[in-house]
Coordinates of C-alpha atoms in Angstrom, one line a residue:
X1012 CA 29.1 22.1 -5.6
X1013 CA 27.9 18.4 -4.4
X1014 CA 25.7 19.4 -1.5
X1015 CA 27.0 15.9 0.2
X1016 CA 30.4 17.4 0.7
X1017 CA 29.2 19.6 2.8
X1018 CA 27.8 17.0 5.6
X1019 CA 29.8 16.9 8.6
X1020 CA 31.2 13.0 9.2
X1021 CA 28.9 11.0 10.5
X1022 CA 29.6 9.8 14.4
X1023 CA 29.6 7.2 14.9
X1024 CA 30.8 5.2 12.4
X1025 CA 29.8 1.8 13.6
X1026 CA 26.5 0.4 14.0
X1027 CA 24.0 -2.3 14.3
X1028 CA 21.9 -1.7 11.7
X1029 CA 21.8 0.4 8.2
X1030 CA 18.6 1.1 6.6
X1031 CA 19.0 3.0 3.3
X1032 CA 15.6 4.1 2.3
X1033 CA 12.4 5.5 4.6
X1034 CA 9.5 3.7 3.2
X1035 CA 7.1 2.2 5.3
X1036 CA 8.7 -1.3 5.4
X1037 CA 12.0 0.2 6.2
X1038 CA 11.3 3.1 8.7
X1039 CA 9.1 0.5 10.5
X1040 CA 12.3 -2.0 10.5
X1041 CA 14.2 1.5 11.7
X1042 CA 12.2 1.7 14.6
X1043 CA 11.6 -2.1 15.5
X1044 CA 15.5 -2.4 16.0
X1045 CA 15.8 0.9 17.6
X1046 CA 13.1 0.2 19.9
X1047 CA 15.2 -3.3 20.8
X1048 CA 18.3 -1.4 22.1
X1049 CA 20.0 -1.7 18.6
X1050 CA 22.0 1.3 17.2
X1051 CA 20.9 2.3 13.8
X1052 CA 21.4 4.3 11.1
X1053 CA 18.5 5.6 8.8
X1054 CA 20.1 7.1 5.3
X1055 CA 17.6 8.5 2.1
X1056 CA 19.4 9.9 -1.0
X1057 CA 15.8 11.9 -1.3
X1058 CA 14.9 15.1 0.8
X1059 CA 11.9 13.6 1.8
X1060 CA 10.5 11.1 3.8
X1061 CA 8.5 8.0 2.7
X1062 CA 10.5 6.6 -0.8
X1063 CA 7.9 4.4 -2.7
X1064 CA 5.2 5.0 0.1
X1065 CA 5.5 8.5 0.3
X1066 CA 2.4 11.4 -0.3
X1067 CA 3.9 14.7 -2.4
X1068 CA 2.6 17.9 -4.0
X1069 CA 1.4 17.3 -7.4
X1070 CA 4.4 19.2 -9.0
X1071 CA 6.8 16.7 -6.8
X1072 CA 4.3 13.8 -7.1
X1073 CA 4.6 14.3 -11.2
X1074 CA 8.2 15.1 -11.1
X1075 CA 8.8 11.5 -8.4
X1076 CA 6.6 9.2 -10.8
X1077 CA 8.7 10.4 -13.9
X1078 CA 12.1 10.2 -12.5
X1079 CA 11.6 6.7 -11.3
X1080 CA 10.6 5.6 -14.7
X1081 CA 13.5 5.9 -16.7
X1082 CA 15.4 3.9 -18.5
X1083 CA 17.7 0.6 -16.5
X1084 CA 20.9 2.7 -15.6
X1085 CA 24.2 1.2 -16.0
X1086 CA 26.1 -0.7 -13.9
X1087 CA 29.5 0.6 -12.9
X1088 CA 32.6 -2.1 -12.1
X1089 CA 33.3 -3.2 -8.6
X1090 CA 36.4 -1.1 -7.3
X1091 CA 39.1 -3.6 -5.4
X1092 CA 41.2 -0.7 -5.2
X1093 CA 40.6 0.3 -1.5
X1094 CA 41.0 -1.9 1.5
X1095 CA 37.6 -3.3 0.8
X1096 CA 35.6 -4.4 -2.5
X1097 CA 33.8 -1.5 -3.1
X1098 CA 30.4 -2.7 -4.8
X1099 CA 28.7 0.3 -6.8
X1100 CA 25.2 0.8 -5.5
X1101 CA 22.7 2.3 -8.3
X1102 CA 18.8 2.4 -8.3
X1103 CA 16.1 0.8 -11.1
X1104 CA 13.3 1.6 -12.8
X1105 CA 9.9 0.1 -10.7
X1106 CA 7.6 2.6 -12.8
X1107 CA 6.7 2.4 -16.6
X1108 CA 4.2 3.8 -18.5
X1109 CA 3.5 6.9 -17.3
X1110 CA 0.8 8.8 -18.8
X1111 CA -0.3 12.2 -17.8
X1112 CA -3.7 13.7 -18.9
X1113 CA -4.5 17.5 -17.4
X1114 CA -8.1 18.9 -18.8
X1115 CA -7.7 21.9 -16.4
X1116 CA -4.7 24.2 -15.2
X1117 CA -6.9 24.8 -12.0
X1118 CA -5.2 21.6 -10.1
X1119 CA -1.5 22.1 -11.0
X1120 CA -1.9 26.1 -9.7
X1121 CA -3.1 24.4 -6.2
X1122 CA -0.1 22.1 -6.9
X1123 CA 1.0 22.9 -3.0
X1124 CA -2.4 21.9 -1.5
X1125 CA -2.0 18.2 -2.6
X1126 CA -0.7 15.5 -0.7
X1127 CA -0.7 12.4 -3.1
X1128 CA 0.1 9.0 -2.3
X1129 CA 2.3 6.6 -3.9
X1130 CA 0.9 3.6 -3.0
X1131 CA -2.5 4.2 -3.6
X1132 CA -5.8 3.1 -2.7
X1133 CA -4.8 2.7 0.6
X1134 CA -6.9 2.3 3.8
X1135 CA -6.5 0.9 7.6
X1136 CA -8.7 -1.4 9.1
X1137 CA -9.5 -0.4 12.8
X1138 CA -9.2 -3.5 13.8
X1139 CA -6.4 -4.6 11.4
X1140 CA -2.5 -5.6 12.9
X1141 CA -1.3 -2.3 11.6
X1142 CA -3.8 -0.5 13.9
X1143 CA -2.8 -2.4 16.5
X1144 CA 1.3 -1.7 15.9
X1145 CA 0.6 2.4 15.7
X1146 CA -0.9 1.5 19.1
X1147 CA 1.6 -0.6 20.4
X1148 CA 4.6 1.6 19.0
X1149 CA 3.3 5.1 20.4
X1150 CA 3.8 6.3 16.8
X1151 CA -0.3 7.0 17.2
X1152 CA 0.8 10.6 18.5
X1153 CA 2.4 11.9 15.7
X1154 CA -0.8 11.2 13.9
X1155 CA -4.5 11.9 13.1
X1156 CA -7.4 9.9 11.0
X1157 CA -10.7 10.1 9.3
X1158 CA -13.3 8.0 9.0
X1159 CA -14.0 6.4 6.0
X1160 CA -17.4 7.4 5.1
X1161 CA -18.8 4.4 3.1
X1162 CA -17.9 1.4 1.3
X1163 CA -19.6 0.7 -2.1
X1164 CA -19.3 -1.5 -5.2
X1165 CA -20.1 -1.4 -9.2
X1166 CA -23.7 -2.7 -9.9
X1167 CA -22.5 -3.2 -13.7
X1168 CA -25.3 -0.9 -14.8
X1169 CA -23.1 2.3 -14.3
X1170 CA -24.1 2.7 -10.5
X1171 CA -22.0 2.7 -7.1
X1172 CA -24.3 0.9 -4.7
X1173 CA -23.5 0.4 -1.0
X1174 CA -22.1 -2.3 0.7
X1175 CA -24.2 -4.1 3.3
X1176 CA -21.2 -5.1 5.7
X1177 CA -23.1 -5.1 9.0
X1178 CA -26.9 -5.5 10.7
X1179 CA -28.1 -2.0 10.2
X1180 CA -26.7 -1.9 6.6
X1181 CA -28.5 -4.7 5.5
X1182 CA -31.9 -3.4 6.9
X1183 CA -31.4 -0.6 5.5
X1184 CA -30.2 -1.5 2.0
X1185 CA -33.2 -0.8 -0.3
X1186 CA -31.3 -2.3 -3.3
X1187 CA -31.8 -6.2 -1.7
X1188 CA -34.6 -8.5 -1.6
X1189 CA -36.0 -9.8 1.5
X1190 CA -34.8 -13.2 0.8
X1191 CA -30.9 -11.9 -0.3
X1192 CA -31.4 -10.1 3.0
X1193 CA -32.0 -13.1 5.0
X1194 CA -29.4 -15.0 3.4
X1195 CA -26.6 -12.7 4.4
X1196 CA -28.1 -12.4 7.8
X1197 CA -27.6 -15.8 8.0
X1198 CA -24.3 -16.0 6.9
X1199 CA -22.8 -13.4 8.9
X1200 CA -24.5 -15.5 11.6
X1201 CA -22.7 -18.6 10.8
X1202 CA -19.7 -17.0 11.0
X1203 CA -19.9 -15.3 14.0
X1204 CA -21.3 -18.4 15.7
X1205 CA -18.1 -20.3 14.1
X1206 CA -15.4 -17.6 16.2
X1207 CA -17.6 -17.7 19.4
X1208 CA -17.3 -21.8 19.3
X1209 CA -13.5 -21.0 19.2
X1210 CA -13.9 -18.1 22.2
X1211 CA -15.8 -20.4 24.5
X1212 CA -14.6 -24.5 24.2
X1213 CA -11.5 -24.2 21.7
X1214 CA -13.6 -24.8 18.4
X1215 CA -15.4 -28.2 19.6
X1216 CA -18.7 -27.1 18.9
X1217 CA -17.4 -24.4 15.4
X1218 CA -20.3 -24.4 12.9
X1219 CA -18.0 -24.5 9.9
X1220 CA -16.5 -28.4 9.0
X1221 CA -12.4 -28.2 8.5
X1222 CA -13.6 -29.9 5.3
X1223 CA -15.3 -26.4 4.3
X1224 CA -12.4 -24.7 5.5
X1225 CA -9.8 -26.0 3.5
X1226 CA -12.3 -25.8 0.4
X1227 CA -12.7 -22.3 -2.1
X1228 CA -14.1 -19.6 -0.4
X1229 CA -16.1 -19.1 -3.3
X1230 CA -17.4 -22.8 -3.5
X1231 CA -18.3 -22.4 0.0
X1232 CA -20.4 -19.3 -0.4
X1233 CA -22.5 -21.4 -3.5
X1234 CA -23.0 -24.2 -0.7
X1235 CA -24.5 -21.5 1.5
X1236 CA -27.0 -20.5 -1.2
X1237 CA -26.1 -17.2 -1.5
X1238 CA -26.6 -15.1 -4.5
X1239 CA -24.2 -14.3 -7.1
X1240 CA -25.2 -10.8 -6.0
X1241 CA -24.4 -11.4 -2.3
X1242 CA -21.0 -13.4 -3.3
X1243 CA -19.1 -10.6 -5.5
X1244 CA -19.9 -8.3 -2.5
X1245 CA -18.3 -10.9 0.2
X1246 CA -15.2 -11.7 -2.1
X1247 CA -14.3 -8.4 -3.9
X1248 CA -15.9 -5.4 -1.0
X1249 CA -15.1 -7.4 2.3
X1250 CA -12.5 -9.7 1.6
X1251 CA -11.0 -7.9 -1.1
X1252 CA -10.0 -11.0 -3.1
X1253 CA -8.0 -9.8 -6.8
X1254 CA -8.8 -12.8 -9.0
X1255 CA -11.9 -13.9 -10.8
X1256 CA -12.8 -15.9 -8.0
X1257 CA -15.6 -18.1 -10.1
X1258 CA -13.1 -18.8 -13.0
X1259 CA -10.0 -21.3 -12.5
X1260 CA -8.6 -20.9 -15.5
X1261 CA -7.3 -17.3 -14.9
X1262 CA -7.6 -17.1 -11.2
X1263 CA -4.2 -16.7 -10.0
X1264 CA -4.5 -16.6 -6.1
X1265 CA -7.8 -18.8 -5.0
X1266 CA -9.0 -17.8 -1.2
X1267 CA -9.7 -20.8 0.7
X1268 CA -12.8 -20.4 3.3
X1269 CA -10.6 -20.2 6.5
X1270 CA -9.0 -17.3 5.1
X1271 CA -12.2 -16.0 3.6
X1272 CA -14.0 -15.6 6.8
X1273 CA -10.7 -14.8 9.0
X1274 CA -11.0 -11.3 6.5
X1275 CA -15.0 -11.4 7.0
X1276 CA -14.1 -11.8 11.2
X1277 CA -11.2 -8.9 10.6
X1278 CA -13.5 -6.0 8.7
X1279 CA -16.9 -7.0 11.0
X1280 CA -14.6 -6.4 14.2
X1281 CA -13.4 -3.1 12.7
X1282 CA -16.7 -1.6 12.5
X1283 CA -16.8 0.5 15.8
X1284 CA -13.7 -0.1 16.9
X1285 CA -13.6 3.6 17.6
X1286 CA -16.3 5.6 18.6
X1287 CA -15.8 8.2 16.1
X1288 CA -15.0 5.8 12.9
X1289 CA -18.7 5.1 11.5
X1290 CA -17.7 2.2 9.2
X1291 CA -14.5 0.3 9.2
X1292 CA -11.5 2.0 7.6
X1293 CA -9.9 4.9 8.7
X1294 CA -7.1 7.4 6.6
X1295 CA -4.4 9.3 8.1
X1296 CA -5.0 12.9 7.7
X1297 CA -2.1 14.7 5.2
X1298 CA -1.8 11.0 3.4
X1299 CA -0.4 7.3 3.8
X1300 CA 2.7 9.1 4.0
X1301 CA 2.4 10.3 7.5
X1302 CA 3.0 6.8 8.6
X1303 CA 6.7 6.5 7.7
X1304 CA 7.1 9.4 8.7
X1305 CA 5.5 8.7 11.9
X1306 CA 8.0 5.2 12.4
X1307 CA 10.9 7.5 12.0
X1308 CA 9.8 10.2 14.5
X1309 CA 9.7 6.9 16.5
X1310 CA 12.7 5.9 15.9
X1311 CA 14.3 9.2 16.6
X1312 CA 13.4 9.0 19.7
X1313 CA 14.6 5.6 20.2
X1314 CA 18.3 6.6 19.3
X1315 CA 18.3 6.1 15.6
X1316 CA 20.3 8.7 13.0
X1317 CA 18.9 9.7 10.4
X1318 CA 20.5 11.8 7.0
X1319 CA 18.3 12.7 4.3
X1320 CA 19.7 14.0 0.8
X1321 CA 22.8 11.4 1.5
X1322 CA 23.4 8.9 -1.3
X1323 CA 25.4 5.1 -1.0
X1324 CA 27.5 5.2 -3.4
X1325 CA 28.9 1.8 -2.7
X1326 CA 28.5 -0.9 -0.3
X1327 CA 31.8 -2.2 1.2
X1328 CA 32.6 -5.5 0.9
X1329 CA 35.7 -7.6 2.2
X1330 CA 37.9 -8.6 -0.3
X1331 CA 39.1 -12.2 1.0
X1332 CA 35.5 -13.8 2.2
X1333 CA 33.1 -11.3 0.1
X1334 CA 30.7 -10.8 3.3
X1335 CA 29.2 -7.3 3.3
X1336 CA 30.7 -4.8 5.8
X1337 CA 29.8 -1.4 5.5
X1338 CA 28.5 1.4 3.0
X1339 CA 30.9 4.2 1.4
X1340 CA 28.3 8.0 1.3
X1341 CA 28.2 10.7 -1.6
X1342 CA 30.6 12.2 1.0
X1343 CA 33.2 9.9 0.6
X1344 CA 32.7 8.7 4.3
X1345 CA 33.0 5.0 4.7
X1346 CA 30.6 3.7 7.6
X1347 CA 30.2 -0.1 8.8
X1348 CA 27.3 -2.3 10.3
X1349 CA 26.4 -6.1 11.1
X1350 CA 23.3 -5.8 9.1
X1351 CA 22.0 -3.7 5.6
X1352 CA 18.4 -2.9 4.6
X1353 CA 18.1 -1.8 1.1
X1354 CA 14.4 -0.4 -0.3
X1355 CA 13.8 -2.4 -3.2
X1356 CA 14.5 0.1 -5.8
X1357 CA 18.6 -0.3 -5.0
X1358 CA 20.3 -3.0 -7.4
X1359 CA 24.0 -4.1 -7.3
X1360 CA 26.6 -6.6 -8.7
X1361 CA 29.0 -8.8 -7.4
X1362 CA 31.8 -11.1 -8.9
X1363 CA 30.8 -15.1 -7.8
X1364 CA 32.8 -16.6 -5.1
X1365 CA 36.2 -17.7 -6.8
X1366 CA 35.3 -15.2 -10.3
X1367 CA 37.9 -12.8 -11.6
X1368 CA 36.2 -9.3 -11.0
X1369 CA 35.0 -8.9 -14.7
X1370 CA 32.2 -12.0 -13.9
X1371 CA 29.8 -10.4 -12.7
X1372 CA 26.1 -11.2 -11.1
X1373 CA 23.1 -8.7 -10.9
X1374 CA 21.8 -8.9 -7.3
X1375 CA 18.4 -7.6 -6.6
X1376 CA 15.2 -8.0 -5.1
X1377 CA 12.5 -10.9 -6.3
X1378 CA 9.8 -9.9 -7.9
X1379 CA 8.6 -13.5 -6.5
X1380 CA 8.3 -16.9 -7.7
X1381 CA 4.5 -17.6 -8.4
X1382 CA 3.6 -14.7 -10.2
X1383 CA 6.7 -13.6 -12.5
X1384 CA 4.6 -11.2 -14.5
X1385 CA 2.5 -9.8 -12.2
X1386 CA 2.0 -6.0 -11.8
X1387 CA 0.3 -3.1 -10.2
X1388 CA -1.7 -0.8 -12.4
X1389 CA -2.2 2.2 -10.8
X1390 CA -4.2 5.6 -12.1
X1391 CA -4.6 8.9 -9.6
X1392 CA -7.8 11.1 -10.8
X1393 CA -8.7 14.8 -9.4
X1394 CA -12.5 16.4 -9.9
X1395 CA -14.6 19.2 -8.5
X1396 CA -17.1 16.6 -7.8
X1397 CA -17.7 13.4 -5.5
X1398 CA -18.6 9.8 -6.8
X1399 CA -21.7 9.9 -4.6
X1400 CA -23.7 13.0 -3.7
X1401 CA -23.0 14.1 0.0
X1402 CA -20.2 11.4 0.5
X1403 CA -16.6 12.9 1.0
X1404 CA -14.4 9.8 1.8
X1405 CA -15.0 6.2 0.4
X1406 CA -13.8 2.9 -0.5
X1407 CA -15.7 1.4 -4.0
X1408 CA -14.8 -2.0 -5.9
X1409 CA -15.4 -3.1 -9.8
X1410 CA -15.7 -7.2 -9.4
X1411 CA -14.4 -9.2 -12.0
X1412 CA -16.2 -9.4 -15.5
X1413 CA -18.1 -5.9 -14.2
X1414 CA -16.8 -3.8 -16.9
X1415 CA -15.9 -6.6 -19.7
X1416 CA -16.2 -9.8 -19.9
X1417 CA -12.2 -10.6 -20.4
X1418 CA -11.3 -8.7 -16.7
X1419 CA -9.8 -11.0 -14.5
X1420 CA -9.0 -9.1 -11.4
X1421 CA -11.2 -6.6 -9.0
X1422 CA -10.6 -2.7 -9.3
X1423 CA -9.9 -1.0 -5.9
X1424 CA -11.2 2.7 -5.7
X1425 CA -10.8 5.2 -2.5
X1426 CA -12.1 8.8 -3.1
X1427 CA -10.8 11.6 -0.7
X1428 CA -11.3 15.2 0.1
X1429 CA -10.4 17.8 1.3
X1430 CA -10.6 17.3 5.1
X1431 CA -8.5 14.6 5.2
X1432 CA -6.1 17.9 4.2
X1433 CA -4.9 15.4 0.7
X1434 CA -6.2 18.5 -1.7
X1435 CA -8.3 22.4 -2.1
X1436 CA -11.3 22.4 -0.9
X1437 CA -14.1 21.8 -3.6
X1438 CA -11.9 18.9 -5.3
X1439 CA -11.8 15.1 -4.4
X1440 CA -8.7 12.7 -5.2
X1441 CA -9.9 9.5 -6.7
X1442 CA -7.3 6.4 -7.0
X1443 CA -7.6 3.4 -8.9
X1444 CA -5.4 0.0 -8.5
X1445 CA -5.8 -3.4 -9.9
X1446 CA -3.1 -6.6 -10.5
X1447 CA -2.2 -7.0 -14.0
X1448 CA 0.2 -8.9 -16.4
X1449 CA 1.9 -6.4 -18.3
X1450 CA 1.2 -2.5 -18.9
X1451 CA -1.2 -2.9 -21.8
X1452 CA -3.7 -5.0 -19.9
X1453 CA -3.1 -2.5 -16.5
X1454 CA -4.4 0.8 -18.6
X1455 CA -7.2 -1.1 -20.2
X1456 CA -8.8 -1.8 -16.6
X1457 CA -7.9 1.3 -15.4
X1458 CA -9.5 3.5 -18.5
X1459 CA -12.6 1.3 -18.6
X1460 CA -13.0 2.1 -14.4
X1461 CA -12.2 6.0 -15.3
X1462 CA -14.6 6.3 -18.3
X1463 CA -17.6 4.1 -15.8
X1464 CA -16.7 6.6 -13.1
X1465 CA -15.9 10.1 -14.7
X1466 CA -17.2 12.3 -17.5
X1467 CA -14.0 12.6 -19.9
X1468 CA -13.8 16.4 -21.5
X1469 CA -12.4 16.4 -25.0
X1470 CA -8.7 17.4 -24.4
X1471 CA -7.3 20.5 -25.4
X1472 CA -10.7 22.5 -25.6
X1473 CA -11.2 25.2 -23.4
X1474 CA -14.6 24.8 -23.4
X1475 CA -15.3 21.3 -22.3
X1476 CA -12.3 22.8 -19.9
X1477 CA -15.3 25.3 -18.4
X1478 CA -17.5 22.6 -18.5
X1479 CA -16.1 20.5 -16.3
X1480 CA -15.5 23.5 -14.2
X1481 CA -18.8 24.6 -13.8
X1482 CA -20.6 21.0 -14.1
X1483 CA -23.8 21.1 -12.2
X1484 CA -23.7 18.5 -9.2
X1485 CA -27.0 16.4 -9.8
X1486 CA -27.0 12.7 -8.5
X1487 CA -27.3 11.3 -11.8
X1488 CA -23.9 13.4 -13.3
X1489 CA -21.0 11.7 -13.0
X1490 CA -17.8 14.1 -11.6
X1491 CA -15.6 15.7 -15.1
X1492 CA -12.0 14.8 -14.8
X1493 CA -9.8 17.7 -14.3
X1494 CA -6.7 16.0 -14.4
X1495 CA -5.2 12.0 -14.3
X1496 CA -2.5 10.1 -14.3
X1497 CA -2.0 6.2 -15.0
X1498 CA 1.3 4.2 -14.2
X1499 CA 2.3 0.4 -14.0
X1500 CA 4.0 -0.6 -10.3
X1501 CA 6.2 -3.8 -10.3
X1502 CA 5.0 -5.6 -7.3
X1503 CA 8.7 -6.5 -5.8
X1504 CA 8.8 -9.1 -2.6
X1505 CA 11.3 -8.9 -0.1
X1506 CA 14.2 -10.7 -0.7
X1507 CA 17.7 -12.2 1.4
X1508 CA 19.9 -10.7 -1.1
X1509 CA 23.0 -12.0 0.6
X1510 CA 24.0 -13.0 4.2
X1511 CA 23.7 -9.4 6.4
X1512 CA 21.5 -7.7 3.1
X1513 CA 17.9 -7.8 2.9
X1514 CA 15.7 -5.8 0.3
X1515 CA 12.4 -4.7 1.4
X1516 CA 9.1 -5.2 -0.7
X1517 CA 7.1 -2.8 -2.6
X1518 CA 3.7 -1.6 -1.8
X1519 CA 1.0 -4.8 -3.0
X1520 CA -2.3 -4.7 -4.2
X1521 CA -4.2 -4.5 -1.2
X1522 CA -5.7 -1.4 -0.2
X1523 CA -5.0 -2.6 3.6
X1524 CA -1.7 -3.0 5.2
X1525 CA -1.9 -6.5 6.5
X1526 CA 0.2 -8.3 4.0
X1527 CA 2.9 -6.2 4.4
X1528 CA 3.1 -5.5 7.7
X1529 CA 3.3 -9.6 7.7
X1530 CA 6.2 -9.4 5.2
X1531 CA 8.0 -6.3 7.5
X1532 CA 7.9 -8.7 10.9
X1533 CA 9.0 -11.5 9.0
X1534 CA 12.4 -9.5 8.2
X1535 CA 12.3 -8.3 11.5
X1536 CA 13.0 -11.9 12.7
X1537 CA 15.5 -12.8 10.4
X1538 CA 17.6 -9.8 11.2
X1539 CA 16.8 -10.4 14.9
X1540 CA 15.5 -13.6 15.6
X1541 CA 14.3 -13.9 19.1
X1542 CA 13.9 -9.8 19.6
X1543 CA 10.7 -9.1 20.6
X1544 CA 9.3 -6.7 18.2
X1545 CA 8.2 -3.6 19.3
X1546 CA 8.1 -4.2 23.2
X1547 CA 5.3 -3.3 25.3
X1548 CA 4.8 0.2 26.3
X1549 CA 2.5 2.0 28.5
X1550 CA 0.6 3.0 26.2
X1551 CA -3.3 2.5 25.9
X1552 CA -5.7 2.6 23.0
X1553 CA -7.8 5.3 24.2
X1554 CA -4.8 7.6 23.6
X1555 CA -5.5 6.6 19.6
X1556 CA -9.0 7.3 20.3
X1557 CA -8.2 10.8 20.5
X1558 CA -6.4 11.0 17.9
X1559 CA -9.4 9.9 15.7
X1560 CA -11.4 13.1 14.4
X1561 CA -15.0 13.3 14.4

């Protein structure tokens, strides 16, 4: 029996807003219109919160990443049979490529200790806008974080050295020379002088000429002096650029200086935001999917419905002007709203304005207009061991040309353990992103990062299986894979899909939340423009303090 049909009607049956899907984009939307007095409706066809941004068991994680990747369904035919158009409503593929490697049976018989992300390597800045939202929304008390414990980046020499982000890092970073020391000094001087011009006379007296600001970032940092050294760890650790900054000819996204030091500004004012971060990032304890989670729990409490395991089965539409209307459930209830947000998994057809039914028109979301082929490679790794001796939680980077000459983009890598509560204790989740073209180029970053990070047992022998159970942990060893998987992410951008509908993006390629959080507000506005979003509560930040472990 269809579990749906046993859902009592939904009351009421009008409302302001429909949001079908709880990832982050959407359950953040959820709560934005909730918080503005709007009624809303939150629907998932999934018995979970989180869709594409979610954190699951590594049975459920596994079982997710493999449903997802099937095959484009088919379409079914718009149904004019009712008193409205009733427009099928199906999902698509945004995975491919999945490919699952397990040298050990010891992580999938923890399978239940896991919490895995979707979307990751993901981080917050402490300083960054998301921060400042959790804050500003209250949703900071359904939550706790971790400090990031270091930052570090691929020497290309097969070693993870640190970062030197901030005064006492430099000094202390034995792996510089005196005069690389002095030049980053200096910069980081220049640029703080350049915000405190803006602070204290409006920018009259800014050290940096709008000339330099409007030039490469990368062209900037040469006119500085700095070493090539000293300028892969400014664009790829701190400013997190993606492209082969140095080479036109592939670079595919050039960082101009003014948004080159606005990052450099962003991560220097994270460091010590909080008293008990040590560095600048932070994770949310049990995963990135507490925070949807989280923006629903919010907007519960603002008012807003919400129905898991509750399919659409068609959105209605009326039959004279074609404007959207409402949604028709797995339940066979019909309910209506002014506006629909779709996750960007959810693809339908309509007949063109003035088209017999049978001329039909695929509407979904953009996978945008500069970049038509880019994608997200994406690998998740588990071990017994940690990257660096003594180092639990960490951010690392692979710049461009670092592991062969012909890679483009930069290789984002968090490692995690076990007290951020995301798997057993004695095991550490590793994660791997970078942008790619097409699948084939995707895997052949991510296997040259996995094979520069990890010892690879032989699969299918029990013995290199003890092995890599019972490695020794010296600082020269690098950790044995116990299990992996690799996957390609389509990198899907929001998208007006018709007047009322709006699909939301996908997770990007960032490991921070900036970019999307932009993308989420800027919906926000077009759904409601004028609304203020998220008003002002009472709320303070030392209440997020708290919630910071030590």
């Amino acid at each position: 029996m269809d579990e749906t049909a046993s859902y009592p009607p939904i009351e009421p049956s009008n409302f302001d807003l429909i949001v079908v899907g709880t990832g982050l984009p959407e359950s953040i939307l959820a709560a934005a219109a909730a918080a503005a007095g709007k009624s809303v409706l939150h629907l998932d066809p999934n018995p979970s919160y989180g869709s594409h941004y979610a954190s699951f068991p590594l049975h459920e994680f596994i079982s997710y990443i493999q449903s997802q990747s099937s095959s484009e369904p088919s379409i079914p035919q718009p149904d004019a049979d009712s008193g409205f158009t009733r427009v099928p409503l199906t999902t698509r593929s945004l995975y491919s490529s999945v490919e699952i490697t397990s040298y050990s049976s010891e992580p999938l018989e923890q399978s239940r200790k896991f919490n895995i992300d979707l979307s990751g390597p993901r981080v917050l800045l402490c300083a960054d806008a998301m921060i400042n939202l959790i804050l500003k929304s209250e949703v900071n008390q359904y939550m706790e974080f971790k400090s990031i414990d270091g930052n570090f980046f691929y020497d290309g020499e097969g070693n993870l050295e640190n970062v030197p982000d901030s005064r006492s890092a430099i000094f202390k970073d034995r792996k510089l020379s005196f005069t690389e020391k002095n030049q980053l000094m200096g910069f980081f001087k220049l640029v703080q002088g350049h915000f405190e011009a803006f602070a204290t006379d409006g920018g009259e007296s800014k050290s940096i000429s709008e000339e330099d600001l409007d030039s490469p970032f990368v062209e900037f940092l040469s006119k500085m002096g700095l070493s090539s050294k000293l300028k892969s760890i400014i664009l790829y650790a701190i400013t997190m650029a993606d492209y082969d900054q140095e080479n036109g000819d592939v670079c595919k996204s050039v960082l101009n200086t003014k948004d080159g030091i606005d990052r450099l500004a962003l991560y220097h004012s994270s460091v010590g935001r909080f008293p008990n971060a040590s560095g600048a990032m932070i994770y949310p304890i049990y995963g990135q999917g507490e925070l949807p989670q989280a923006f629903c729990r919010r907007a519960a409490v603002k008012g807003c419905i919400y129905v898991l395991r509750m399919p659409v089965n068609s959105l209605l539409m009326d039959k004279a002007t074609g404007n959207y209307k409402g949604v028709r459930l797995a339940s066979e209830q019909e309910l209506f709203s002014h506006k629909l947000i779709l996750a960007p998994s959810f693809v339908f057809q309509l007949p063109p304005p003035h088209a017999s039914p049978d001329a039909l028109q695929i509407v979904y979301c953009d996978f945008g207009s500069n970049n038509t082929t880019e994608k997200l490679a994406r690998s998740v790794c588990i071990t017994k061991h940690s990257l660096k001796l003594d180092v639990a939680n960490c951010l690392a980077f692979f710049p461009p040309r670092s592991l062969f000459p012909e890679q483009v983009t930069a290789i984002h890598v968090l490692q995690l353990s076990s007290n951020v509560a995301v798997c057993p204790s004695g095991m550490f989740l590793t994660y791997l992103s970078a942008i790619c073209e097409d699948d084939v180029q995707g895997k052949k970053l991510l296997h040259a990062a996995i094979n520069a990070l990890f010892c690879i047992p032989v699969s299918g022998s029990s013995e290199n299986d003890n092995s890599a159970e019972n490695q020794s942990e010296t600082r020269d060893a690098k950790p044995a894979l116990l299990w992996s998987v690799l996957y390609t992410q389509e990198l899907a951008k929001f998208q007006d899909v018709l007047d009322n509908i709006i699909s939301t993006p996908m997770p990007d390629g960032s490991p921070y939340y900036h970019d999307l959080l932009g993308a989420t507000e800027k919906i926000f506005e077009e759904l409601y423009s004028g609304e203020e979003f998220f008003p002002k509560t009472a709320s303070s930040e030392e209440g997020a303090v708290e919630e910071l472990e030590d």
